[in-house]
mmCIF file of C-alpha atoms in Angstrom:
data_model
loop_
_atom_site.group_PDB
_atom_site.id
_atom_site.type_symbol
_atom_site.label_atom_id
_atom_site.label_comp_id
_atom_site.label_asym_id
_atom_site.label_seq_id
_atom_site.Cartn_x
_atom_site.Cartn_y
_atom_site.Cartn_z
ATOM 1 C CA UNK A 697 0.000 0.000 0.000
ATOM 2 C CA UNK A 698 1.457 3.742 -0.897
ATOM 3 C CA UNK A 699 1.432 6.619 0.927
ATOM 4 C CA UNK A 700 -1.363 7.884 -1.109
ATOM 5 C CA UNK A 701 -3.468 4.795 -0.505
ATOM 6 C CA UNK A 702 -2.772 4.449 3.448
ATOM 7 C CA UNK A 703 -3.471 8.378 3.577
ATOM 8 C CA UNK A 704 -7.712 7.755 2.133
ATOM 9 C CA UNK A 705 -8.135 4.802 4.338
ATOM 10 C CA UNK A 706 -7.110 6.806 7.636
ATOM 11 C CA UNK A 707 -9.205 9.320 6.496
ATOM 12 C CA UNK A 708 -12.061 7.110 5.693
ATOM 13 C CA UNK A 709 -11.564 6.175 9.216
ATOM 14 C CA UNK A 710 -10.857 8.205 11.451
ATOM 15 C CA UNK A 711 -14.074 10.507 9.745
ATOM 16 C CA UNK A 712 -16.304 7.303 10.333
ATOM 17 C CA UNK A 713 -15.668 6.826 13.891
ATOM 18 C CA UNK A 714 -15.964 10.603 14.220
ATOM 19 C CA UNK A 715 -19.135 10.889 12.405
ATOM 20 C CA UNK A 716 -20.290 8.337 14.192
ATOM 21 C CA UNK A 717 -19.592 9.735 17.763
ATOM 22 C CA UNK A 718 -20.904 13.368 17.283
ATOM 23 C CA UNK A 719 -24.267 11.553 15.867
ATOM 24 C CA UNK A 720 -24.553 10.167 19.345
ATOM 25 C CA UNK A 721 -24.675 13.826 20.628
ATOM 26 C CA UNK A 722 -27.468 14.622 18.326
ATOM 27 C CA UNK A 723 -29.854 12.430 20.944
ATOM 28 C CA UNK A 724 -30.103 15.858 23.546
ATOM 29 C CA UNK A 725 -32.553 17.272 21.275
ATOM 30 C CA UNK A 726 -34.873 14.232 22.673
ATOM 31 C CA UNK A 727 -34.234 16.356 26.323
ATOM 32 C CA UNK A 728 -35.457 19.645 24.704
ATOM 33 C CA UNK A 729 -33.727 22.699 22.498
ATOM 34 C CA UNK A 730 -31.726 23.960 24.714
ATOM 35 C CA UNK A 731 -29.820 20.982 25.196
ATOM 36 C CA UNK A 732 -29.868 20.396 21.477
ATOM 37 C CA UNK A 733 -28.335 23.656 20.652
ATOM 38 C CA UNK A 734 -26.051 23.132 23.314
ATOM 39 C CA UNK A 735 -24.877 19.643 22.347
ATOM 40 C CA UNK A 736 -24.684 20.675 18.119
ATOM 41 C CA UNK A 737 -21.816 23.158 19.178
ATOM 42 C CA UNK A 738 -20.288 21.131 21.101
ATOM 43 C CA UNK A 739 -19.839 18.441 17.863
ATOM 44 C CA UNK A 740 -19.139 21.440 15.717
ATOM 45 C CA UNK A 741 -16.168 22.354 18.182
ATOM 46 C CA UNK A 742 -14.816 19.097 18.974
ATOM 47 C CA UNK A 743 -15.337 17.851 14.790
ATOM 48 C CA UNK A 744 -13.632 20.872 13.604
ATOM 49 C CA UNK A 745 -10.696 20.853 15.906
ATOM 50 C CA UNK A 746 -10.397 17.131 15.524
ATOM 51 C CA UNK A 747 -10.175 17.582 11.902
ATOM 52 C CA UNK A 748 -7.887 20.389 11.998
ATOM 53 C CA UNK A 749 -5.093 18.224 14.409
ATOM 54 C CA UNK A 750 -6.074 14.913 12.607
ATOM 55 C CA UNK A 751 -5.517 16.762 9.033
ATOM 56 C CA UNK A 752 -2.149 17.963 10.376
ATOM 57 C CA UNK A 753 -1.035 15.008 12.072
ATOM 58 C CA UNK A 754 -1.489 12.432 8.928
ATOM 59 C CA UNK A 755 1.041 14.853 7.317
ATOM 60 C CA UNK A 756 3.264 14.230 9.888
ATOM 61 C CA UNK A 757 3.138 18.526 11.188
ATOM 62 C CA UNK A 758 1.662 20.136 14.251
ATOM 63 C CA UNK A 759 -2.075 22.420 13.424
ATOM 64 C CA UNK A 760 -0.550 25.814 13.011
ATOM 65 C CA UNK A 761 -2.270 26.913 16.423
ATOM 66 C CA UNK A 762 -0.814 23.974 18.184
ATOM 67 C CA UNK A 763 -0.745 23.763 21.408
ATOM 68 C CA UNK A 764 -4.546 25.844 21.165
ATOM 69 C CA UNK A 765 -6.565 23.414 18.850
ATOM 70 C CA UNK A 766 -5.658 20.571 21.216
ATOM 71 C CA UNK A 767 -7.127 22.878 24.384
ATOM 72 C CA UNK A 768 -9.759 23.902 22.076
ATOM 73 C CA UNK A 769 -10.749 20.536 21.592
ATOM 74 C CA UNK A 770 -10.606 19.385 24.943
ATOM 75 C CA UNK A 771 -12.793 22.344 25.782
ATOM 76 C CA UNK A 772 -15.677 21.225 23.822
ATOM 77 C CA UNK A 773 -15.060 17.750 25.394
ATOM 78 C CA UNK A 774 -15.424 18.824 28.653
ATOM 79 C CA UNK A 775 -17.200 21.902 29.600
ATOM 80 C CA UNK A 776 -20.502 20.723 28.282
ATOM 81 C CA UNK A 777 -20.698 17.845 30.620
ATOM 82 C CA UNK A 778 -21.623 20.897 33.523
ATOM 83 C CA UNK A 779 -24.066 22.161 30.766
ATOM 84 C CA UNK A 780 -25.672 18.607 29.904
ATOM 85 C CA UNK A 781 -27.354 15.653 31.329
ATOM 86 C CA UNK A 782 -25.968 12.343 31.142
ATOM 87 C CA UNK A 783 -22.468 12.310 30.680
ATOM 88 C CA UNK A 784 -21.549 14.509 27.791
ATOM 89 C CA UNK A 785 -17.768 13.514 27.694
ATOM 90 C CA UNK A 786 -18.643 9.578 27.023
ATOM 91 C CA UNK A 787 -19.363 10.640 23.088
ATOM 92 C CA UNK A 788 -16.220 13.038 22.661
ATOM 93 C CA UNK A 789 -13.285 11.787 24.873
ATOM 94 C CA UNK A 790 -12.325 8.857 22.360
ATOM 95 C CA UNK A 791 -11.494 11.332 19.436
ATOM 96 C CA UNK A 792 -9.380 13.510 22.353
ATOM 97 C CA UNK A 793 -7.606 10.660 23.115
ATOM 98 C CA UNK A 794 -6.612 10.047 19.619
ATOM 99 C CA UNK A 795 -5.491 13.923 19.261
ATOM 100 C CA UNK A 796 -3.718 13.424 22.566
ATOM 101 C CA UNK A 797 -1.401 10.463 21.780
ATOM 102 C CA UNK A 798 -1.025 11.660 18.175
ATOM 103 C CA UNK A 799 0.537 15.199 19.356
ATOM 104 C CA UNK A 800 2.086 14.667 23.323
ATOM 105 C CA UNK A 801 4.661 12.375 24.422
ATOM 106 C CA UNK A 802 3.746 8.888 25.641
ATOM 107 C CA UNK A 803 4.658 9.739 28.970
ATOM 108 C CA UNK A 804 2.223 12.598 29.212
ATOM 109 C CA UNK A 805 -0.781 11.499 26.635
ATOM 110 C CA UNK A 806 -0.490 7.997 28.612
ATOM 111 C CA UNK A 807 -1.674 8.941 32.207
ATOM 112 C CA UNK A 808 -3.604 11.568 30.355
ATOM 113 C CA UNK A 809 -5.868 9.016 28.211
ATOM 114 C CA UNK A 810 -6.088 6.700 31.700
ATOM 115 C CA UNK A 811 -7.015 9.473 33.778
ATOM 116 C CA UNK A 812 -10.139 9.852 30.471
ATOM 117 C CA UNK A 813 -10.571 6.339 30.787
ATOM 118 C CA UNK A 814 -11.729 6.470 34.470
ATOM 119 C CA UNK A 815 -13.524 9.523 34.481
ATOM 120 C CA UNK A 816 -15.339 8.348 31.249
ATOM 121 C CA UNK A 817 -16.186 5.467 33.139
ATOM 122 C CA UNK A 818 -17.572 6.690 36.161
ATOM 123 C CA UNK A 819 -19.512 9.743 35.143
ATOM 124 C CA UNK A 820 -21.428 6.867 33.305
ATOM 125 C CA UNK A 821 -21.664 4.281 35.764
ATOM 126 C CA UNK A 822 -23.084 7.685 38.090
ATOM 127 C CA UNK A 823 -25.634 8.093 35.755
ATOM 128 C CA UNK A 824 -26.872 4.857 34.690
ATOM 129 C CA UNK A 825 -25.562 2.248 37.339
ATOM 130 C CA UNK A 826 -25.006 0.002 35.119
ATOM 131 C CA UNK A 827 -20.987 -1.361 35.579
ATOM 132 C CA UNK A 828 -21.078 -3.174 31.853
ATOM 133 C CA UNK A 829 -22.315 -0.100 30.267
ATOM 134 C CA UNK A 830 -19.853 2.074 32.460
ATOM 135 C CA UNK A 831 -17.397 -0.045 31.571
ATOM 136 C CA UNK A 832 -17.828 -0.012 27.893
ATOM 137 C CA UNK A 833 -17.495 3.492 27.477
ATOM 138 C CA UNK A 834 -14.727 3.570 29.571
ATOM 139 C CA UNK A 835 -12.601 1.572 27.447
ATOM 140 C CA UNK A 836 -14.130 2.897 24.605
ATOM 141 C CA UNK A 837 -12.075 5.957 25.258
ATOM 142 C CA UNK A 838 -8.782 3.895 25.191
ATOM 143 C CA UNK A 839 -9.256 2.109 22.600
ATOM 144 C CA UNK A 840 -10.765 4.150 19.946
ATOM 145 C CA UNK A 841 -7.902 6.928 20.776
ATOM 146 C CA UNK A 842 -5.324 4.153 20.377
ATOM 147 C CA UNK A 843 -6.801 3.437 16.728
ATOM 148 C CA UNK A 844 -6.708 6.756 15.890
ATOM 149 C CA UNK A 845 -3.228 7.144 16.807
ATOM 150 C CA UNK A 846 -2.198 3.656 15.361
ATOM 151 C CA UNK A 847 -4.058 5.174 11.884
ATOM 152 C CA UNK A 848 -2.108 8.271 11.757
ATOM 153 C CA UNK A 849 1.469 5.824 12.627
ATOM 154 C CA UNK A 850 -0.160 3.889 9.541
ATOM 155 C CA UNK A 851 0.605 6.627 7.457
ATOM 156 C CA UNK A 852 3.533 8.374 8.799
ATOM 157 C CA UNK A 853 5.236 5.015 8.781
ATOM 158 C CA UNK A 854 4.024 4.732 5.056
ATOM 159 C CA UNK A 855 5.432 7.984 4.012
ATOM 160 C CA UNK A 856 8.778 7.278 5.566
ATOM 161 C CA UNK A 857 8.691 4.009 4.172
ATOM 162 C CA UNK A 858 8.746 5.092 0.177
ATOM 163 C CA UNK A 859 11.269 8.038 1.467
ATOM 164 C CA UNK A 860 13.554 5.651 2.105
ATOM 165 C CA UNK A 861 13.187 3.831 -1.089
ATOM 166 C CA UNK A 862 13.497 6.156 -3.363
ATOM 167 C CA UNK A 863 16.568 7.643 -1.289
ATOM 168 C CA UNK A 864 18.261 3.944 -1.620
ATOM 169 C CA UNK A 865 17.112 3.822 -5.381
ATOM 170 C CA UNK A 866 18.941 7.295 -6.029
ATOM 171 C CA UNK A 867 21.628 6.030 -3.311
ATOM 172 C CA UNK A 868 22.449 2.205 -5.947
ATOM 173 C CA UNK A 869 21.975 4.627 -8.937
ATOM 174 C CA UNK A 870 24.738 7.313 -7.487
ATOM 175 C CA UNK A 871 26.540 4.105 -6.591
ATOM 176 C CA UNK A 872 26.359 2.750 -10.033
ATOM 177 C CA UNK A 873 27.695 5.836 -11.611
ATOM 178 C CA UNK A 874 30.652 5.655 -9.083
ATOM 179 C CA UNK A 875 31.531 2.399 -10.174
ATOM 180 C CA UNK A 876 31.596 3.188 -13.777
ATOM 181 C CA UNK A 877 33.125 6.585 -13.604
ATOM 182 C CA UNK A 878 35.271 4.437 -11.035
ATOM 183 C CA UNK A 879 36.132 1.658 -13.326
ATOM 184 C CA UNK A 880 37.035 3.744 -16.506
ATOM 185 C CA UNK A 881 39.207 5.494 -15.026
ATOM 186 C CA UNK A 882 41.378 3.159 -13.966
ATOM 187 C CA UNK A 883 40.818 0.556 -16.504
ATOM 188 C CA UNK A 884 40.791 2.825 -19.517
ATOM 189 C CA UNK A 885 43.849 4.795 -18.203
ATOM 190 C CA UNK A 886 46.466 2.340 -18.666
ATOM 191 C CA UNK A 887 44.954 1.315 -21.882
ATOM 192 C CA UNK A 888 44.611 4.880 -23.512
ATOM 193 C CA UNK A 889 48.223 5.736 -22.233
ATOM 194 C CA UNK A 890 49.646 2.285 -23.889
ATOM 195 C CA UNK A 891 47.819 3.041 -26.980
ATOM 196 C CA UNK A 892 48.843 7.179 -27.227
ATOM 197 C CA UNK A 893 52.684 5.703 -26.243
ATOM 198 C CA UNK A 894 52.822 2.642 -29.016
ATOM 199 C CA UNK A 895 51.000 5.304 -31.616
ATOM 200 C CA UNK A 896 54.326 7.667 -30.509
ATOM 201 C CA UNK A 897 56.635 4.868 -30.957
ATOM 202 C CA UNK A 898 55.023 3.598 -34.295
ATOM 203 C CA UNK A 899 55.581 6.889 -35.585
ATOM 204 C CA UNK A 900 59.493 7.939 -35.041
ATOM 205 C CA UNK A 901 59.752 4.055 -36.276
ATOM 206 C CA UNK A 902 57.865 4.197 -39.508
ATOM 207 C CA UNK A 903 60.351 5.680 -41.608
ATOM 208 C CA UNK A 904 63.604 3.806 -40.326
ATOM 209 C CA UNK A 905 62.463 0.631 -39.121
ATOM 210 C CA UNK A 906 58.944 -0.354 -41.049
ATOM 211 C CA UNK A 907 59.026 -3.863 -39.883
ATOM 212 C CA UNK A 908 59.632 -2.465 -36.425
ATOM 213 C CA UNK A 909 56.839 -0.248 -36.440
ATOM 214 C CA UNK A 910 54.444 -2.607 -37.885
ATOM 215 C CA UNK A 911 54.818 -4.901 -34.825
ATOM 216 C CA UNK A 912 54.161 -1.338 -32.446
ATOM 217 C CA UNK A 913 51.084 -1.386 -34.545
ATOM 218 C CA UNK A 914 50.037 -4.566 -33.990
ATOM 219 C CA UNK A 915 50.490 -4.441 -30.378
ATOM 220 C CA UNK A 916 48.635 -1.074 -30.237
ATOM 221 C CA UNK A 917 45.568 -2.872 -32.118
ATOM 222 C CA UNK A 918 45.917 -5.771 -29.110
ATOM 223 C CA UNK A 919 45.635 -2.721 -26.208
ATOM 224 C CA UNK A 920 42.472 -1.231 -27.922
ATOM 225 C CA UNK A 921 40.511 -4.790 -28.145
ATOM 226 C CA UNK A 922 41.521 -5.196 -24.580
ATOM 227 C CA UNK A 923 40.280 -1.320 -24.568
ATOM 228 C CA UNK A 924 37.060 -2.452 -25.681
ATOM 229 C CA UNK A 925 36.674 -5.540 -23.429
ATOM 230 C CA UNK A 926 37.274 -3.521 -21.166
ATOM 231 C CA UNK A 927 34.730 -1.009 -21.494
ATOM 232 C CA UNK A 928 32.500 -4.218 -22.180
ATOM 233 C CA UNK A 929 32.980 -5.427 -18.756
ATOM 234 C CA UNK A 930 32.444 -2.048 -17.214
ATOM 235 C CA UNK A 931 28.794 -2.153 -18.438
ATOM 236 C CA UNK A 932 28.103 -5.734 -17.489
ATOM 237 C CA UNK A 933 29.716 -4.434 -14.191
ATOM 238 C CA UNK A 934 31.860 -7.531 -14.302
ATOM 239 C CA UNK A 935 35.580 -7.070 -13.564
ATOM 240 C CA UNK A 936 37.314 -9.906 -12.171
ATOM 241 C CA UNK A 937 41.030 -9.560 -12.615
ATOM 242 C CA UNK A 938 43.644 -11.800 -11.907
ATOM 243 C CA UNK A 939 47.078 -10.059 -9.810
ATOM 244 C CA UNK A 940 49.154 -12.288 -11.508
ATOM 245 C CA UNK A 941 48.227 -11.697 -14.825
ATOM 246 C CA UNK A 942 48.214 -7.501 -14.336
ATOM 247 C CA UNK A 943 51.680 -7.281 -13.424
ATOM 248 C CA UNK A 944 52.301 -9.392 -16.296
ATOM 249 C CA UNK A 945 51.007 -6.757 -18.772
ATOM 250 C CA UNK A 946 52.680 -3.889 -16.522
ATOM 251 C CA UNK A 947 55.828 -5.497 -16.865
ATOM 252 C CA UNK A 948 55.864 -5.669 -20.613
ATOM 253 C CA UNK A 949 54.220 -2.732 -20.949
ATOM 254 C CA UNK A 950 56.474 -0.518 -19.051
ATOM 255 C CA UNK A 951 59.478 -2.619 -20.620
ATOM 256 C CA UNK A 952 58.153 -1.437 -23.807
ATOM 257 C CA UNK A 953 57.955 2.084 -23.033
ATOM 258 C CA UNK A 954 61.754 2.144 -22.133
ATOM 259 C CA UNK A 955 61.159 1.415 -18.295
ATOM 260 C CA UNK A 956 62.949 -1.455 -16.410
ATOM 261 C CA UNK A 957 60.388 -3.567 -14.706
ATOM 262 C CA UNK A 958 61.037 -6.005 -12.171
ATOM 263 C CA UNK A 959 58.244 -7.824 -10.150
ATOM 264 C CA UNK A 960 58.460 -9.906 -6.895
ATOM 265 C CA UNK A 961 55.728 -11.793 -6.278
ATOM 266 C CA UNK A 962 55.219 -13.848 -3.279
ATOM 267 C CA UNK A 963 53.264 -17.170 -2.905
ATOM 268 C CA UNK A 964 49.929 -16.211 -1.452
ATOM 269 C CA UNK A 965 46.168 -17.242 -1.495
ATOM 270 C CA UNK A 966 43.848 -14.173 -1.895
ATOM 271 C CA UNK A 967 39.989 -13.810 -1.425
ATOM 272 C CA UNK A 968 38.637 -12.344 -4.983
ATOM 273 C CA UNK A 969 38.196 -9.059 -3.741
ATOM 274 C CA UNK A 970 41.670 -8.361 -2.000
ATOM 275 C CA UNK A 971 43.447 -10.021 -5.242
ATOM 276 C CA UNK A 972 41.241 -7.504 -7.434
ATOM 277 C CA UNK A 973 42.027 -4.375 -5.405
ATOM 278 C CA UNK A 974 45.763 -5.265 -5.878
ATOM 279 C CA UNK A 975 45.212 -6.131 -9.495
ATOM 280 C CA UNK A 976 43.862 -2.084 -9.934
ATOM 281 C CA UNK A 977 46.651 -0.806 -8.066
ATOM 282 C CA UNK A 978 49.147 -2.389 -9.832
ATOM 283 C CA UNK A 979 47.150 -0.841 -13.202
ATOM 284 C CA UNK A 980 46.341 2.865 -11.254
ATOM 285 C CA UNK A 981 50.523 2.831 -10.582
ATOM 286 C CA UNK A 982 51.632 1.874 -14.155
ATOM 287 C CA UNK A 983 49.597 4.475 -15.310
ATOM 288 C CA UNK A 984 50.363 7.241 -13.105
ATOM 289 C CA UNK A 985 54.295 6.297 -13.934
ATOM 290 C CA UNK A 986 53.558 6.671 -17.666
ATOM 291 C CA UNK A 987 51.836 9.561 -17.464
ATOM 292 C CA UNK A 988 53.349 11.257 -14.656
ATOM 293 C CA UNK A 989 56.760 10.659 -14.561
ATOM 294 C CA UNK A 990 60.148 10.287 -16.354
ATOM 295 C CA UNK A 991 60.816 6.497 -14.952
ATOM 296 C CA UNK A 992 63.688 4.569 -16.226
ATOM 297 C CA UNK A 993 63.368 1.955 -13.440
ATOM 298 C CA UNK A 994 60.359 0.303 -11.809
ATOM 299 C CA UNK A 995 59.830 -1.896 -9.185
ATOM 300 C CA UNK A 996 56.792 -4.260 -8.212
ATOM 301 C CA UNK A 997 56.462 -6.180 -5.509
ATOM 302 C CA UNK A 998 54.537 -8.399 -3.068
ATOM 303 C CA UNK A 999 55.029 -9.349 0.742
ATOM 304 C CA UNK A 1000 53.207 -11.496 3.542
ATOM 305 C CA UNK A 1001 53.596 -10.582 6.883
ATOM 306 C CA UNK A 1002 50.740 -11.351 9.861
ATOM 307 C CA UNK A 1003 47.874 -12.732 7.310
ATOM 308 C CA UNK A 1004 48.202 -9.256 5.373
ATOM 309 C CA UNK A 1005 49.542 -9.430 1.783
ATOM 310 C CA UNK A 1006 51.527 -5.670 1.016
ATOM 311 C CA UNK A 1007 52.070 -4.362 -2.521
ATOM 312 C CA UNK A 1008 54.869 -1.734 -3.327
ATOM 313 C CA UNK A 1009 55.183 -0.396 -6.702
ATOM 314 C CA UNK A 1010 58.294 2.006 -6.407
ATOM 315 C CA UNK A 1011 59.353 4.092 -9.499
ATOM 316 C CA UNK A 1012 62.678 7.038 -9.891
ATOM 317 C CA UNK A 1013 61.510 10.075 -11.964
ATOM 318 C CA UNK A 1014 58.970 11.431 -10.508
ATOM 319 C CA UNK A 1015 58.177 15.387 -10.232
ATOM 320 C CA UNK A 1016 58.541 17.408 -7.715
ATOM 321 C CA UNK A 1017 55.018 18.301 -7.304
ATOM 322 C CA UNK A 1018 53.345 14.891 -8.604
ATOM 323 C CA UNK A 1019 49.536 14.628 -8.041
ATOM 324 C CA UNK A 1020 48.307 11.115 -8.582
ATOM 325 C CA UNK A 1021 44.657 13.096 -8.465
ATOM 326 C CA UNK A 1022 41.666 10.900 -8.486
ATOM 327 C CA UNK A 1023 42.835 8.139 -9.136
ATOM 328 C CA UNK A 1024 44.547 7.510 -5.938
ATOM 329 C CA UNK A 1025 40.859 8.098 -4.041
ATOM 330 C CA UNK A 1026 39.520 5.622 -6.112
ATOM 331 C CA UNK A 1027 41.998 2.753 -5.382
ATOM 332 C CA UNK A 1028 41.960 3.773 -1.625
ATOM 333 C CA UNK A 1029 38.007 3.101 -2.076
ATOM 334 C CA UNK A 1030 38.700 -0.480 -3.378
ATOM 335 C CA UNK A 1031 41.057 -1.590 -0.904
ATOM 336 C CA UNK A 1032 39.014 -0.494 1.760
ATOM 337 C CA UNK A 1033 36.123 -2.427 0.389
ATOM 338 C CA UNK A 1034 38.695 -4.995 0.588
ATOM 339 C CA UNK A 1035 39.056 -4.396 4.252
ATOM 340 C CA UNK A 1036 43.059 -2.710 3.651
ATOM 341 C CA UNK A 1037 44.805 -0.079 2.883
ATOM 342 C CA UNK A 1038 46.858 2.081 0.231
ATOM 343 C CA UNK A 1039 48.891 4.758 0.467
ATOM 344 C CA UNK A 1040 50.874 7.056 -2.265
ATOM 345 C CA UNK A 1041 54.102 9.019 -1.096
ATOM 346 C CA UNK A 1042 57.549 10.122 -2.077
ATOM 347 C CA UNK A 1043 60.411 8.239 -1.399
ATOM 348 C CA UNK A 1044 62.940 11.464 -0.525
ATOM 349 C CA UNK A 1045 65.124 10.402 -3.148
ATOM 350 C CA UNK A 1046 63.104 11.370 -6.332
ATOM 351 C CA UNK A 1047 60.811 8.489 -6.806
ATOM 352 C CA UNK A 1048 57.647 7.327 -5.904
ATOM 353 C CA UNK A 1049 56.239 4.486 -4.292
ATOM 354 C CA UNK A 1050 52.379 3.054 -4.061
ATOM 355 C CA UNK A 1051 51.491 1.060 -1.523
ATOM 356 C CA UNK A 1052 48.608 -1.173 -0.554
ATOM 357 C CA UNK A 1053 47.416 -3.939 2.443
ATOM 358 C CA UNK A 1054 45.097 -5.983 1.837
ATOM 359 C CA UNK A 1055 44.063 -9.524 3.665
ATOM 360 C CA UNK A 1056 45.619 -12.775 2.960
#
């Protein structure tokens, strides 16, 4: 049921029993005119204010003259019970009751409601001496206020209810457009870079080395259907990579751009996710070092220590004022999904070294 829906039923509802109850009042006119007139205000006061706070309380707001349509209302509850025979209060406490739990705290509408209860009770029980019929309208005053106020929670509940889904529908779309704004980043990165730095290559080698250039060519044509797989498995929002297999390509990749490579590996066992937060920062630092840096040597490498498994990529080169920029923010995102760590820094001696924890 929507909010919309929940919102006509309480209505429905709470009007009914209302309706209902100031009908009861129109029985004084049997006890003469004066009584009559006296008992049709009284249901015009205690229906209007009742609708007023009920209106504003199914929208989840105070009436704008809270606290004084609640004291009106409890006016026309009780002051004609000195003006009229019979218990006056017995026909209009229950929709009081409802107005009182909906606005006050428990621990004042609660004693409140009981203290309605009992006088409800035996102002009737006074006047007709009859304990079941006392009794009746006694409870009647409970009850009938808790409905009201479990109508109005109805709704409010309701309303909060599809707030919070669409906020978590807008929160998995926002998070969808992280992860692809996320994921081409650092997938595409490495692969744009390769492709812009074989193009390079290709071209100082075309005119003195053909055969050379050709296979620069061909390997640039293997980066951009990887290119394209990639951006494949960004949209199926499948990306499973494989540590082993990155640093692999980063090696020959950097040893083709004119960069010793050496990698260290060590033995280890990784859950998926901690191998694939490694596996990006091993492709977020090959990137930055093509990009960002004049590197002639670079260094990968892999240790266990305490159930932790710690990358380093360490590269000479690197400016002064190097920014690895988003990218970095985005890596420290996946390891900590992983449940680790990663780090960029200077190493004091003109390089730069990337490091990440993740668990074994």
């Amino acid at each position: 049921m929507n909010s919309s829906s929940a919102q006509r039923l309480a209505r429905v509802l709470i009007t009914t029993v209302s309706v209902a109850y100031s009908l009861i009042g129109l029985i004084y006119f049997t006890s003469g005119p004066r009584n009559g007139f006296v008992a049709s205000a009284a249901v015009i006061g205690v229906v209007v204010t009742h609708y007023l706070n009920m209106r504003a309380g199914l929208r989840g707001e105070r009436p704008p003259l809270f606290p004084l349509t609640l004291v009106l209302q409890a006016v026309a509850t009780y002051v004609p019970d000195f003006l009229l025979p019979s218990g006056w209060s017995a026909v209009s406490a229950p929709m009081l009751a409802g107005s009182l739990l909906v606005f006050l705290p428990l621990r004042w509408s609660g004693p409140l409601v009981g203290a309605m209860t009992l006088w409800t009770g035996g102002s009737i029980f006074v006047w007709s001496a009859n304990p079941v019929i006392a009794l009746f309208y006694g409870l009647s005053v409970a009850t009938t206020g808790t409905m009201i106020y479990a109508m109005v929670r109805f709704v409010r509940v309701t309303v909060d209810l599809e707030h919070a889904r669409a906020e978590l529908a807008e929160a998995a779309v926002l998070k969808e457009r992280l992860r692809i704004s996320r994921d081409l980043h650092d997938g595409l990165g490495r692969s744009l870079t390769a492709i812009a730095l074989k193009g390079d290559l290709a071209g100082r080698l075309m005119d003195r080395d053909p055969a050379a250039a050709r296979g620069e060519v061909g390997e640039l044509v293997q980066v951009a259907r990887e290119a394209a797989q990639d951006v494949r498995q960004v949209a199926r929002g499948y990306r499973e990579l494989s540590l082993v297999s990155e640093v692999d390509r980063a090696v020959a990749l950097l040893e083709t751009s004119g960069v010793g490579c050496q990698a260290h590996l060590a033995d280890a066992a990784l859950p998926r996710q901690s191998e694939a937060a490694l596996a990006w920062g091993v492709r977020e630092a090959v990137t930055n070092v093509l990009r960002h840096s004049r590197a002639t040597t670079c260094t990968i490498s892999t240790s266990l220590k305490e159930g932790r498994l710690r990358l380093e990529v360490v590269n000479d080169g690197a400016p002064a004022a190097y920014d690895p920029g988003g990218g970095l923010t985005g890596l420290a995102g996946r390891a900590a999904q992983a449940g680790g760590t990663a780090e960029a820094s200077a190493t004091g001696t003109g390089g730069f070294r990337l490091t990440m924890e993740v668990p074994a």
